Coordinates of C-alpha atoms in Angstrom, one line a residue:
X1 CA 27.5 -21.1 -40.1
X2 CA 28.3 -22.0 -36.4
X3 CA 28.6 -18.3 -35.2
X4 CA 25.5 -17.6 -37.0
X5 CA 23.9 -20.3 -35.6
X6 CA 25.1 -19.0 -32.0
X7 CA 24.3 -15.5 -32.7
X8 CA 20.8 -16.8 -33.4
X9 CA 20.8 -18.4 -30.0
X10 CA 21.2 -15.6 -28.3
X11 CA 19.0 -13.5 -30.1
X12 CA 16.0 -16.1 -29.2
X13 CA 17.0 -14.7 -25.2
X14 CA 15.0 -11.8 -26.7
X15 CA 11.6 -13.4 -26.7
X16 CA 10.3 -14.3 -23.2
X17 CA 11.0 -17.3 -21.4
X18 CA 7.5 -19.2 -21.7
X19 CA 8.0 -18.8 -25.7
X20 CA 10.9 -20.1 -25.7
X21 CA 10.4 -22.4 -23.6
X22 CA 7.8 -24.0 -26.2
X23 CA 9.5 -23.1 -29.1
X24 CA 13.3 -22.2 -29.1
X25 CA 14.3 -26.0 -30.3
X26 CA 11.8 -25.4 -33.2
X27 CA 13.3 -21.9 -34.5
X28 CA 16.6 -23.4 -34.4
X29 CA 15.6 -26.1 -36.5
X30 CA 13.7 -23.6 -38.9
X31 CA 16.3 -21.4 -39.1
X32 CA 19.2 -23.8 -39.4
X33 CA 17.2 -25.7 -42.7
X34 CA 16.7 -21.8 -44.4
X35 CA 20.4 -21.2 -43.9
X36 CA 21.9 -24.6 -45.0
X37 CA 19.4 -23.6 -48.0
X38 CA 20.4 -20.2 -48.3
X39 CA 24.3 -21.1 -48.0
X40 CA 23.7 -23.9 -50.9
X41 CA 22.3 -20.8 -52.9
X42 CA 24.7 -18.3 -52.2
X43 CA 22.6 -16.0 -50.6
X44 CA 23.3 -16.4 -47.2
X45 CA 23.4 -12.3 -46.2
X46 CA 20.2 -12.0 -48.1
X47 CA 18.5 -14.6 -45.7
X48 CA 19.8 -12.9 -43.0
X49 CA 18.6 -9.4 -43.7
X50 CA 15.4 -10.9 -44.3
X51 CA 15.5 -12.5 -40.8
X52 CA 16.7 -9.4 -39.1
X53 CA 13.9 -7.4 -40.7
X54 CA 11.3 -9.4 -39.3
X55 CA 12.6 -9.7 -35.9
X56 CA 10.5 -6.6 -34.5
X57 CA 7.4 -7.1 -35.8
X58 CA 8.1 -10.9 -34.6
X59 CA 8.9 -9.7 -31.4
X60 CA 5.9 -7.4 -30.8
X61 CA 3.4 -10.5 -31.8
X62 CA 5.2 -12.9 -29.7
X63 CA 4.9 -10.0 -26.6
X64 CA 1.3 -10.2 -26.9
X65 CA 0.9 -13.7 -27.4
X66 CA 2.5 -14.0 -23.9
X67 CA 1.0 -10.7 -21.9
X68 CA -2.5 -12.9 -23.3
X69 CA -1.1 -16.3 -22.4
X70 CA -0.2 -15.4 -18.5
X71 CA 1.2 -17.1 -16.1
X72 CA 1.0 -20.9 -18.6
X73 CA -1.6 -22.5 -16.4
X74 CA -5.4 -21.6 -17.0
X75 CA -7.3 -19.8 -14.2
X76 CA -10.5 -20.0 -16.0
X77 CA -12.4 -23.2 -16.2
X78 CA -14.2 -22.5 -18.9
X79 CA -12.3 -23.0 -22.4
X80 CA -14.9 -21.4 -24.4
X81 CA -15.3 -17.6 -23.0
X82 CA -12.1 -17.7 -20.8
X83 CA -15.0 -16.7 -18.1
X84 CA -12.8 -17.6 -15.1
X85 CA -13.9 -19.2 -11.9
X86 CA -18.0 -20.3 -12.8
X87 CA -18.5 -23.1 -10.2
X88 CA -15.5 -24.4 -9.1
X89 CA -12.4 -23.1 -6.2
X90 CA -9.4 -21.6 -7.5
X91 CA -5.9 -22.5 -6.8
X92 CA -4.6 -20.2 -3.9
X93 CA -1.4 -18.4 -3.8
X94 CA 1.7 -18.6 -1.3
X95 CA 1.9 -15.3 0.9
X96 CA 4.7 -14.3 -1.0
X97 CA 3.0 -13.8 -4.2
X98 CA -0.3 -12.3 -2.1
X99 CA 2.2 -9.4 -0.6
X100 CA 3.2 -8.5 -4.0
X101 CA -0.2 -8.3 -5.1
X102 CA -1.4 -5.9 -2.4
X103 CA 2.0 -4.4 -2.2
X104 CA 1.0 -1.4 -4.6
X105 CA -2.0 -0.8 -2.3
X106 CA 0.4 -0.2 0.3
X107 CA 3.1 1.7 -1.5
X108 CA 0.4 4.5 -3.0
X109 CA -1.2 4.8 0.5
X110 CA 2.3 5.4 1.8
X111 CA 2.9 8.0 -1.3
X112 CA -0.5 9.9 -0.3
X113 CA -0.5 10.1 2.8
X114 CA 3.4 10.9 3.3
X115 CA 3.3 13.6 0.5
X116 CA 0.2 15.2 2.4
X117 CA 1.6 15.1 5.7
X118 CA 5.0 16.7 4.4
X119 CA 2.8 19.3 2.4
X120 CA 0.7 20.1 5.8
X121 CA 3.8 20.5 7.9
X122 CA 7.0 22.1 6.1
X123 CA 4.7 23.9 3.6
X124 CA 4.3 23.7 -0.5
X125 CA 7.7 25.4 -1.1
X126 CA 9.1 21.8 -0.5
X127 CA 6.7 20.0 -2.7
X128 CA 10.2 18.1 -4.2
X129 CA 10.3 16.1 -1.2
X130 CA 7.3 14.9 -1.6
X131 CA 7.3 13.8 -5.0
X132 CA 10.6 11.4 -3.7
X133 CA 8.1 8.6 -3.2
X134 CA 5.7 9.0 -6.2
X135 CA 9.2 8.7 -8.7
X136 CA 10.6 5.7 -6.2
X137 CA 7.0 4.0 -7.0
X138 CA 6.4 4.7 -11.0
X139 CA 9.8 3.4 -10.7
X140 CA 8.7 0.2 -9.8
X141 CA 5.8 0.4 -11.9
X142 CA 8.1 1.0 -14.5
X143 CA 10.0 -2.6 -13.6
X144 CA 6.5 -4.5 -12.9
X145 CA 5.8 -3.9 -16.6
X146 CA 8.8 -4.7 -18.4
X147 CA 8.6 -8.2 -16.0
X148 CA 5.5 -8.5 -17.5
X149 CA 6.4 -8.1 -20.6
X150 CA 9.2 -10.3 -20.4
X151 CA 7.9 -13.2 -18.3
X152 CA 3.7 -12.9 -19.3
X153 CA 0.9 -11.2 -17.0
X154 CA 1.4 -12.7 -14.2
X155 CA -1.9 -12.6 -11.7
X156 CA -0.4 -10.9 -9.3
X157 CA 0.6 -7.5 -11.1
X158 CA -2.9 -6.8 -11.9
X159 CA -3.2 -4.2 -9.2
X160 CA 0.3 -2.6 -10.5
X161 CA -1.1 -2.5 -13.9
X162 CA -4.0 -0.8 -13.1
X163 CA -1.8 2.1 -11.2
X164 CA 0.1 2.3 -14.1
X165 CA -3.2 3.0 -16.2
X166 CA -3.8 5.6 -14.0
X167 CA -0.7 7.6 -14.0
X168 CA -0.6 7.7 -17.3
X169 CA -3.6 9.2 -16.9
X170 CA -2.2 11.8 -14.5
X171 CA 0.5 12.4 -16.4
X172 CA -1.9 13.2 -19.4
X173 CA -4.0 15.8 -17.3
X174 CA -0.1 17.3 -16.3
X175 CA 0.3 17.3 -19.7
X176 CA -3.4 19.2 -20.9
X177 CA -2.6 21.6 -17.8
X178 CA 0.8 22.7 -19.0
X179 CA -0.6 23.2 -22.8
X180 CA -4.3 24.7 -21.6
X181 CA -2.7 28.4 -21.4
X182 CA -1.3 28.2 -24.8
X183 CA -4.8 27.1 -26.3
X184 CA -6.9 29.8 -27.1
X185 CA -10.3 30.4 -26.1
X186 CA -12.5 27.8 -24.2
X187 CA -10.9 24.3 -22.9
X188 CA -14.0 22.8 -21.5
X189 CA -14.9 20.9 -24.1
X190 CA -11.8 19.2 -23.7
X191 CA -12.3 17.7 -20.4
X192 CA -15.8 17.3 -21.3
X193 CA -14.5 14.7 -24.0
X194 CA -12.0 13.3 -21.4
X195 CA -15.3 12.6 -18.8
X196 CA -16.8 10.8 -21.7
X197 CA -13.4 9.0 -23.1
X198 CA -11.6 7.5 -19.9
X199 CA -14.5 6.0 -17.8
X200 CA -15.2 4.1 -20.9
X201 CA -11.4 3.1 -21.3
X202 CA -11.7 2.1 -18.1
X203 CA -14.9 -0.1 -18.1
X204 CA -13.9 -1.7 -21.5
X205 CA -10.3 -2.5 -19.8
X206 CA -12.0 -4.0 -16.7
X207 CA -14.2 -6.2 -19.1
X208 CA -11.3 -7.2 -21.2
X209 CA -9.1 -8.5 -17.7
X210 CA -12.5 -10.4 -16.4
X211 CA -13.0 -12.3 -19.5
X212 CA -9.3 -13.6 -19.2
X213 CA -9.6 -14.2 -15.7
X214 CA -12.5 -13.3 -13.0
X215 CA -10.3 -12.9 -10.0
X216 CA -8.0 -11.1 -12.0
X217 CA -11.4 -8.6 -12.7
X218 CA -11.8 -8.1 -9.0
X219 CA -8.3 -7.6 -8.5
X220 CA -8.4 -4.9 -11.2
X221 CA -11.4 -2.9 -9.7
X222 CA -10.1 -2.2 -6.4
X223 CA -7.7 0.6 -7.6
X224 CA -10.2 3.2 -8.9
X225 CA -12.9 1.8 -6.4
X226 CA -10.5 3.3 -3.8
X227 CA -9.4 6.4 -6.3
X228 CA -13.0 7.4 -7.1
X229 CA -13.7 8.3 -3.3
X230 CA -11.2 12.1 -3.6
X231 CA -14.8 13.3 -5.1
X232 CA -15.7 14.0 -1.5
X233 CA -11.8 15.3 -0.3
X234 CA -11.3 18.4 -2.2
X235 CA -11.8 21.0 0.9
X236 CA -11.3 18.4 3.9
X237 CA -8.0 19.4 5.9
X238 CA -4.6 17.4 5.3
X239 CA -4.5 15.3 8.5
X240 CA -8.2 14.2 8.1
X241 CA -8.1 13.5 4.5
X242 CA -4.8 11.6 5.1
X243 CA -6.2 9.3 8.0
X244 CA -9.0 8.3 5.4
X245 CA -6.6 7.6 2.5
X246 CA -4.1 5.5 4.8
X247 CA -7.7 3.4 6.4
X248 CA -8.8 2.6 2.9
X249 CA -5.3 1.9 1.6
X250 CA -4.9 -0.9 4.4
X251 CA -8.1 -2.2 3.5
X252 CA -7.3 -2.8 -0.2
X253 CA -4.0 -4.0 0.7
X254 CA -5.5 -6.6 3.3
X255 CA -8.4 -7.7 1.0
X256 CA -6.1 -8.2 -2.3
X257 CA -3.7 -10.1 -0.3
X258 CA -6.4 -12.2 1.5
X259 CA -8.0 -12.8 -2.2
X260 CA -4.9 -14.2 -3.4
X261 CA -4.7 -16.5 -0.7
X262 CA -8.7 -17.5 -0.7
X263 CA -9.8 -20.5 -3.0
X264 CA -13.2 -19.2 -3.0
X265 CA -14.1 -16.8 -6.0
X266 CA -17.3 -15.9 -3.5
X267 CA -14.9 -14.6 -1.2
X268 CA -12.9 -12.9 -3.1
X269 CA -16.1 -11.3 -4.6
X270 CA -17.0 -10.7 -0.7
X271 CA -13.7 -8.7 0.3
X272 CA -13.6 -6.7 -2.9
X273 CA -16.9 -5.4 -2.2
X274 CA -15.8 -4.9 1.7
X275 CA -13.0 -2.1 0.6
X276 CA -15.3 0.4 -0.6
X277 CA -17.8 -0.3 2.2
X278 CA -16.1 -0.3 4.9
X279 CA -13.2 2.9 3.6
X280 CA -15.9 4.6 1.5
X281 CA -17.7 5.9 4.3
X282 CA -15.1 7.9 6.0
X283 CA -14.9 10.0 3.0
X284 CA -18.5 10.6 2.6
X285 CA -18.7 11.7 6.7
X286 CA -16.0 14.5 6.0
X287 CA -17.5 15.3 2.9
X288 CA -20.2 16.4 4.3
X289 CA -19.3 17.6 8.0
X290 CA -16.1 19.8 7.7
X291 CA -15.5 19.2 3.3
X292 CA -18.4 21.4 1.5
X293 CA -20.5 18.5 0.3
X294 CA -23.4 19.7 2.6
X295 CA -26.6 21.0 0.2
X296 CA -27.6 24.8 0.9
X297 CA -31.2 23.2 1.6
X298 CA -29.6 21.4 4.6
X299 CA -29.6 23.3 8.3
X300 CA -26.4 21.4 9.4
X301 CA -24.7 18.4 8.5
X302 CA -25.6 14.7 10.1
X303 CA -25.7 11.5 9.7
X304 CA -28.7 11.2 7.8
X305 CA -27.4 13.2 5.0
X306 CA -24.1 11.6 5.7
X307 CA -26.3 8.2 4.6
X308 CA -28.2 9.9 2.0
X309 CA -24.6 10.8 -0.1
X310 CA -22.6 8.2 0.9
X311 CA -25.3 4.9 -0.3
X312 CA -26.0 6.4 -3.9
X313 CA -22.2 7.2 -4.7
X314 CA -21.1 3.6 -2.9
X315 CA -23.3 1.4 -5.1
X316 CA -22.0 3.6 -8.0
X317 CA -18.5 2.3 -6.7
X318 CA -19.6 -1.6 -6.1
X319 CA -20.6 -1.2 -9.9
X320 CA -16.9 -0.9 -11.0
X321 CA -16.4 -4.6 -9.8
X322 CA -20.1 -5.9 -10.5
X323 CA -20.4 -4.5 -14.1
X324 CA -17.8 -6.5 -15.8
X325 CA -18.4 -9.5 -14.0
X326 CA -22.0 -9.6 -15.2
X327 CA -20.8 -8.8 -18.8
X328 CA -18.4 -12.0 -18.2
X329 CA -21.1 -14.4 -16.8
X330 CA -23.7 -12.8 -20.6
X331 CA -20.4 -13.5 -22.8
X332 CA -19.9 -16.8 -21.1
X333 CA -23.6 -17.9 -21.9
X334 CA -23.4 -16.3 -25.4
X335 CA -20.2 -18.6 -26.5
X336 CA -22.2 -21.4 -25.1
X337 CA -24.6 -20.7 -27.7
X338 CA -22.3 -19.8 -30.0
X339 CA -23.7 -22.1 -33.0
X340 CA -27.0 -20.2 -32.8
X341 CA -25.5 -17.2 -32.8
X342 CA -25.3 -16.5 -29.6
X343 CA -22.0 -14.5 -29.9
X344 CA -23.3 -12.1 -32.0
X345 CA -26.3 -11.7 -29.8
X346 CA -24.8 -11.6 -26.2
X347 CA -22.6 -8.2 -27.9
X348 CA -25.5 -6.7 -28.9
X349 CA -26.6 -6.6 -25.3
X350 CA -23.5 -5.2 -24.6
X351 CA -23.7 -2.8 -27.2
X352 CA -26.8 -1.4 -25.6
X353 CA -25.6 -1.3 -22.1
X354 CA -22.8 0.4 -23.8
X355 CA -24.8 2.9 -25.2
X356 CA -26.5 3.6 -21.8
X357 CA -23.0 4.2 -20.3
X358 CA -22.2 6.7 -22.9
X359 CA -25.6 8.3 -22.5
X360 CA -24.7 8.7 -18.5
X361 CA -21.3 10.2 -19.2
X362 CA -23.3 12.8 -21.7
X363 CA -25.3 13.8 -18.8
X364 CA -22.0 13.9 -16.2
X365 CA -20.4 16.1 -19.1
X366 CA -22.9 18.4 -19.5
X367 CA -23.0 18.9 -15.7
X368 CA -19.3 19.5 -14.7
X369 CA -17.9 21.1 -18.3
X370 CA -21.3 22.9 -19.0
X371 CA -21.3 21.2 -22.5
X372 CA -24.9 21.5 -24.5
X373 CA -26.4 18.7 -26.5
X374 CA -29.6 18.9 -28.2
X375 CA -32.6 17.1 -26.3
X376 CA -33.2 15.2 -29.3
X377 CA -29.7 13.7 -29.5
X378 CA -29.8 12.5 -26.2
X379 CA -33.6 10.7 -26.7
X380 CA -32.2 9.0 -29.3
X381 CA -29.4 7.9 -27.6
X382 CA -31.5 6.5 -24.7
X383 CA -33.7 5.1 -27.5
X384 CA -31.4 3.2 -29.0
X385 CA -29.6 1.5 -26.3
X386 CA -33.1 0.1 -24.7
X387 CA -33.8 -1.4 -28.0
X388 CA -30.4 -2.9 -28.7
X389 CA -30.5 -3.9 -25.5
X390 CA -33.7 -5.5 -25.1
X391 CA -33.6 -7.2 -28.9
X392 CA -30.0 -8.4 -28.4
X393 CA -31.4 -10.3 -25.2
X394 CA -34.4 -11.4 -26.6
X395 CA -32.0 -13.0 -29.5
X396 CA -29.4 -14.5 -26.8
X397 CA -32.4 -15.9 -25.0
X398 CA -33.7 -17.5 -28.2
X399 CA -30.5 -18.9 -29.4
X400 CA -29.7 -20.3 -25.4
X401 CA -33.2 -21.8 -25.6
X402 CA -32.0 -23.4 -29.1
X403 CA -28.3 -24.3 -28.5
X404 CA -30.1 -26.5 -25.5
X405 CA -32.6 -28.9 -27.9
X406 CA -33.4 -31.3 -27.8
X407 CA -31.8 -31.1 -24.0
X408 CA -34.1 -30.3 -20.7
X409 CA -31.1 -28.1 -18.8
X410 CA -32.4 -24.5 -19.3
X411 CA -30.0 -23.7 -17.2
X412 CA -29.0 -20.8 -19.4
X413 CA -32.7 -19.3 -19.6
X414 CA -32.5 -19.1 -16.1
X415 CA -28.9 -17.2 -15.6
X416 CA -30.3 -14.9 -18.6
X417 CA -33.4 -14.5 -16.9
X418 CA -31.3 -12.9 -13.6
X419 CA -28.8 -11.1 -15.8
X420 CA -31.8 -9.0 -17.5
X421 CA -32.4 -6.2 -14.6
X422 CA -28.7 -6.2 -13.4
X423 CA -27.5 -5.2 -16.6
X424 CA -29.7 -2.9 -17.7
X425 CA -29.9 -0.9 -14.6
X426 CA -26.1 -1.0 -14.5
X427 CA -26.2 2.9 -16.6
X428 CA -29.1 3.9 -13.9
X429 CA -27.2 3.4 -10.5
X430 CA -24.2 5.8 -12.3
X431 CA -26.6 8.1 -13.4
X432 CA -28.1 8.7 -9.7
X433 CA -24.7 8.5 -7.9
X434 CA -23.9 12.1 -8.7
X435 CA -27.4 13.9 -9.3
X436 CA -28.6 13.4 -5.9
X437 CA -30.1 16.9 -4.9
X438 CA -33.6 15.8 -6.5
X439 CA -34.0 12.5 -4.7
X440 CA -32.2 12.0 -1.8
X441 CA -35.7 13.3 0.2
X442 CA -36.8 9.6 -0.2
X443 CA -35.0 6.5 0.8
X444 CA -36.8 4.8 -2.2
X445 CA -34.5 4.9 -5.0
X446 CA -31.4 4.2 -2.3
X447 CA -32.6 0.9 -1.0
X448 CA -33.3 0.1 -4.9
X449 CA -30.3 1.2 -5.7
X450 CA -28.8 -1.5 -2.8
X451 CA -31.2 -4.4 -3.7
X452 CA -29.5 -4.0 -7.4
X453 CA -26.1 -5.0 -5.5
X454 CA -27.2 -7.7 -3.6
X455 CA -28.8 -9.0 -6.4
X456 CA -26.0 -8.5 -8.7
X457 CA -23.8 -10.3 -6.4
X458 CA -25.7 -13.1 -6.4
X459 CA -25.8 -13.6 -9.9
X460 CA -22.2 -13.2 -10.5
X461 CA -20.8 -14.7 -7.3
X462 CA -21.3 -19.1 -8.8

């Protein structure tokens, strides 16, 4: 019974530290009591095959319970929708834990701009060399997960996980690329599905890190904010494109590592915001002057239209950081009002800004795949989320208004009352990012589409 009892002790150096931690003492004792009981049986190997048995699927639920429970110590300050950062400072981190954090920033830049320069100068015959770096860094990605899975999601590697989301997303389009030859007939639809399918995989994984953390949120949007700016690099020459990736790079690296070290969730909010301003327009300017970007209706490129593409396709952008962060601050009021349902309620708003999404990705998809949906279809759509949107807030704002009686804070009604507009023209400033032939005449619908940031990042900067 002693090298059994030893044998278990070193299978609990399976389970991650902060588990065990908690709990090893307390398995022991469980387990020693079921074998003294099994051994005054007779069926100690029984016992044991039992135990072994459930180890996996013990393993896999413990895993998740510590990815969930981070780093041990609570970031949010609100217990009840695990909203993050509403009202107070947040603890700031030590510069080592701040370089890590922008450290994949800094490693991709280097990846991109290296493998481009290498391409530009000894030719694509040597593309091997230039793939040295990307295996070096999913390498590391590789390690940043299992850490994470060992030790819980720590705050810091929420930039690395959001890299790794997207080469696995690269691998999958490697993957469809290789097979698309072997499929017969048309493939379109395919990456029609795929337009539709990994935006929304993206916004629902952004949601899901700012409801266990805020910063955490803004930490997870830089990545594609900075990604999302290639739509205007695919005929710009090497050296050009590569001085804008590097200048955007080394503002998301400087930001995420000066947001770890703020205490301010207002300025964290500010520098996340700053990356795509500030390295966004570079893109846009050689999108338009030397990368094909430039509308046939134009007589020459300049600044104007420079302006006129790049402020439709930036708010789009700012929306990858704002969206979640207003869905956090509705979810956060909806558990408040949680006994008059406001938790129900608060989802059905969701549910219709998610329906608004998926009706601007149908429109995206029908542009770039050619796909054809029925008018009728799409009216419905449209239909459906204004009225799931607008009865689920009307709800949430009755049940705020109800979880607050006989009380005088209306607090709540108020917050509502500036989430309305942000949220539901949250589908609208995606829709007009790419379609902008038809409207970028007028500076009407652009400085609309900039009041909606400010005013967004007002409502979820407290």
């Amino acid at each position: 019974m002693i090298i059994i009892m030893k044998i278990f002790s070193l299978v609990l150096w399976l389970y991650p530290g902060l588990f065990r931690a908690r709990f090893a003492a307390e398995m022991e004792q469980v387990f020693h009591v079921g074998l003294v009981e099994a051994h005054e049986q007779g069926v100690v190997v029984g016992f044991i095959l039992r135990e072994l048995l459930r180890l996996p699927a013990s393993l896999i639920g413990v895993y998740l319970w510590s990815m969930r429970e981070g780093e041990g110590r609570p970031v949010a300050v609100s217990s009840m929708a695990g909203g993050g950062t509403v009202g107070v400072n947040m603890p700031g981190e030590g510069l080592g834990i701040s370089l890590m954090a922008g450290l994949p920033h800094l490693l991709i830049g280097i990846f991109i701009v290296g493998s481009g320069l290498i391409s530009a100068v000894i030719g694509n015959s040597q593309y091997a060399l230039g793939y040295l770096p990307l295996i070096f860094f999913l390498l590391l990605l590789l390690g940043v997960v299992l850490y994470n899975v060992l030790k819980g999601w720590k705050r810091w590697s929420t930039s690395w996980m959001v890299y790794f989301f997207f080469f696995a997303l690269s691998m999958l389009s490697i993957g469809l690329n290789t097979l698309r030859p072997s499929i017969r007939g048309r493939t379109d639809w395919l990456y029609g599905i795929l337009t539709i399918i990994i935006p929304l995989l993206l916004a629902y994984l952004l949601y899901k890190i700012a409801c266990k953390d805020r910063l955490r949120g803004l930490l997870a949007a830089i990545p594609p904010m900075v990604i999302i700016w290639g739509y205007f690099q695919e005929f710009v020459p090497m050296l050009s494109k590569s001085l804008a990736w590097a200048w955007i790079f080394m503002l998301a690296f400087a930001a995420t590592v000066l947001m770890l070290r703020t205490k301010s969730f207002s300025a964290a909010l500010g520098l996340t915001l700053l990356v795509p301003i500030l390295g966004g327009f570079p893109f846009a300017y050689m999108g338009v002057y030397i990368g094909g970007t430039l509308p046939f209706s134009e007589p020459g490129p300049s600044l104007l239209e420079v302006f006129r593409q790049y402020l439709p396709f930036l708010v789009m952008v700012l929306s990858i950081a704002l969206g979640p962060q207003l869905a956090v601050k509705l979810r956060l009021i909806g558990f408040e009002s949680a006994k008059a349902g406001g938790k129900i309620f608060y989802r059905l708003t969701l549910g219709g800004v998610l329906l608004g999404l998926l009706f601007t990705l149908l429109q995206w998809s029908m542009l770039i795949s050619g796909i054809s949906i029925k008018l009728t279809i799409m009216q419905l759509l449209l239909i459906s989320a204004i009225i799931l949107y607008l009865v689920g807030f009307a709800l949430l704002m009755r049940a705020s208004y109800q979880s607050k009686l006989p009380s005088s804070d209306n607090s709540n009604l108020i917050e509502l009352a500036a989430l309305f507009l942000p949220l539901i023209f949250l589908p609208l400033v995606l829709l007009l990012a790419i379609s902008m032939d038809n409207y970028t005449k007028s500076w009407l619908l652009p400085l609309a589409e900039m009041a909606w940031v400010i005013a967004s990042a007002l409502v979820v900067k407290d």
